[in-house]
């Protein structure tokens, strides 16, 4: 169980609206998308087909056409595996858990090469149907769901509390949206690539006070595949790879919103999980070069940046307005464009974070490249960061 694990290849489709309407004469088949991605990712990695012994899929949305998707695709690819072939689910953390479990397959010696992969289809489903499902998934059906308490409402409460505690402004939160849109404009995988301004963000229609249209993610489809390998295999490929240096997880024992009085904007699970990940990696927050943050709203990017120790309490929002989190700034955050601009195909969102981090650490991010990027952090969450999964990745070139 001491085998180190590396990302050696990736592939993803641009985030957007891919799903066909239920009554469309031609349907988009998930297996056709994923088959191409697996082939592309394996070619990118340069690994041998026979070494792929484990595949960990994200659980597809209930709207997915092909059920029992993981075993169907393995059959479609004609892969015979002696490790594990499975689907995992953890709501917003689903893709991060798939990555984590694929790492375990290699660390436990069950596979030399493992894939973390999945597809998320939801954009053609009526908003009302999707909202009802989301509320029943993320809230307590006894009192949250019955009053229409949506995830964005939680984040809006976080924003109001943060503004009250630290005097943060809407302009500071808007700077996060502007920065993410700029980063997305440089990312061919991003859904929303048109640059915007603080004035445009502030003038956009409100969603839940104080959050507006640019502060929250839209509906998205997406699919991605990450190729993981033992460090021995990674070294043999003769190309850059990214080692998983540290991992931390924490669940605070609540369901999305804690009914016990607490510091609602501390994001204690992310603080504890990142501390454990740093300790395992033998680093501190000051060593981190960039972070790809799971942040469904602008306020959450601010709060997570503080929980990760990249900024002090109350300093994340002013830092965003000052340009410290932008490409070229002190600590670039969400260089992919983040959930608000790269897009948020929820059950595979974190796979896109690993794609971005691999591109950065391989040195192939193009105009988004963070100079001399060596240590990066990715985050995943269950809901309002009641649980967090953090990975520290290191470039090996």
Steps between C-alpha positions, in 0.01 A plus 500: 500500500799730451475529122489862392239599243533739206278665242646409162226592251166677461223569254176701522228646280421873515243573770167615361159381387551159346195301604223457244143587593297193602286529185786570258513263200872440557633439850853566628627169637724523805702194400599658169642801683677295764651248258677778311618660824647177634689442176630858499599494869685169467683631193586817690642291783687256276412201720431145393140384472580179689612701804154654549352280769268739688243756386316721748203680350297787635139397545311637198207733548160326510432665163778294334364280219720196559456353847759282677741716310832385643473135404342592165794721406759245608326256269487762225878549538565124527706546815556201728582618854621326816493811720170676555239637259250712689295817522525738796270776618548787743287778353736792423795292621422213263785564254754568775402169662540321166850642470577408862376143456698459178810610693422233761484230231863573414618561857353163602674321215183402316602680181803661342268733310152615600249734340279755678229599256142602453231687311239747628186569297237742631463809279193381305304410813237758607629735769206421728572127493869555560434743787264259674759223478776732625298617800416144605866401456665785683247598764316337787164396351338558840555876495754622239339362186143578601572874503701501176838549668745475207879464512544853362303627799756348737783670316312830504477473879875435510554814294281714725674373810846557351409854394365567849805359679775647284349794315544327165328662203307384196781643288747266668283196432440622145878506449500121546246463217698737275824314568343162430350622173842629394659164578219322314557720195838325469364148552360308199311268739308784668128559456489880546794668331390859441689739734293717730544796734416577860230743386339228286510252787338750737232591245405139421164368617489383862480131589498502882608819676787592492592256220425579136514312171880509467554388860346156440554218247267412216379153404765297322578170332849355491720191493862435591751221555811504720773236461680413823805278530752381752809718520702213353280501189499881489881514500519243222292718267775761469267800519370745764262370763342623823545309825225495760707630793229538763134430569263619770133440571264627768125475553371728775207273586228725359276477194577807287388753763589434862207547737747541789620862541843533344723727294317455169770670291803321644451191279656289775506183290711666230731647763558161664525302174752743350711496817513120480584510128781751558639293785499184290672686216754658737413854392318809627246725333782743414653238268190471278533652151135477390167348602206368302205559730157337501296817555136506384484873579744790513473519879602134531824556309578774751415285802690197372809708422499606865431148630796374295721749680577694182355815661413601853139520617326788327788554255384285209252748357732805509773285345271410210429868428872576522576239231694263726302196379523581130752349260822685574385571856642369827292180504295428185166333581274306263714556193251287302230762558350322798144379536346838417671527159667173403169341590352267757394157369457403864581130513817542291599854599805396702632291211538828311697635795747212468520557124588864561752417772665241278529751216656753738745255657589342165577853372247484217234751609588749225385854573373387841836361604612593851875560479709230669192325641620218723247449780126520446194435717157375393189505715168316494192538717176328596284808564583837655829326588349287773758257361816567302749287306835663428787378281850646474662431162864552404655540156768254390658604171 
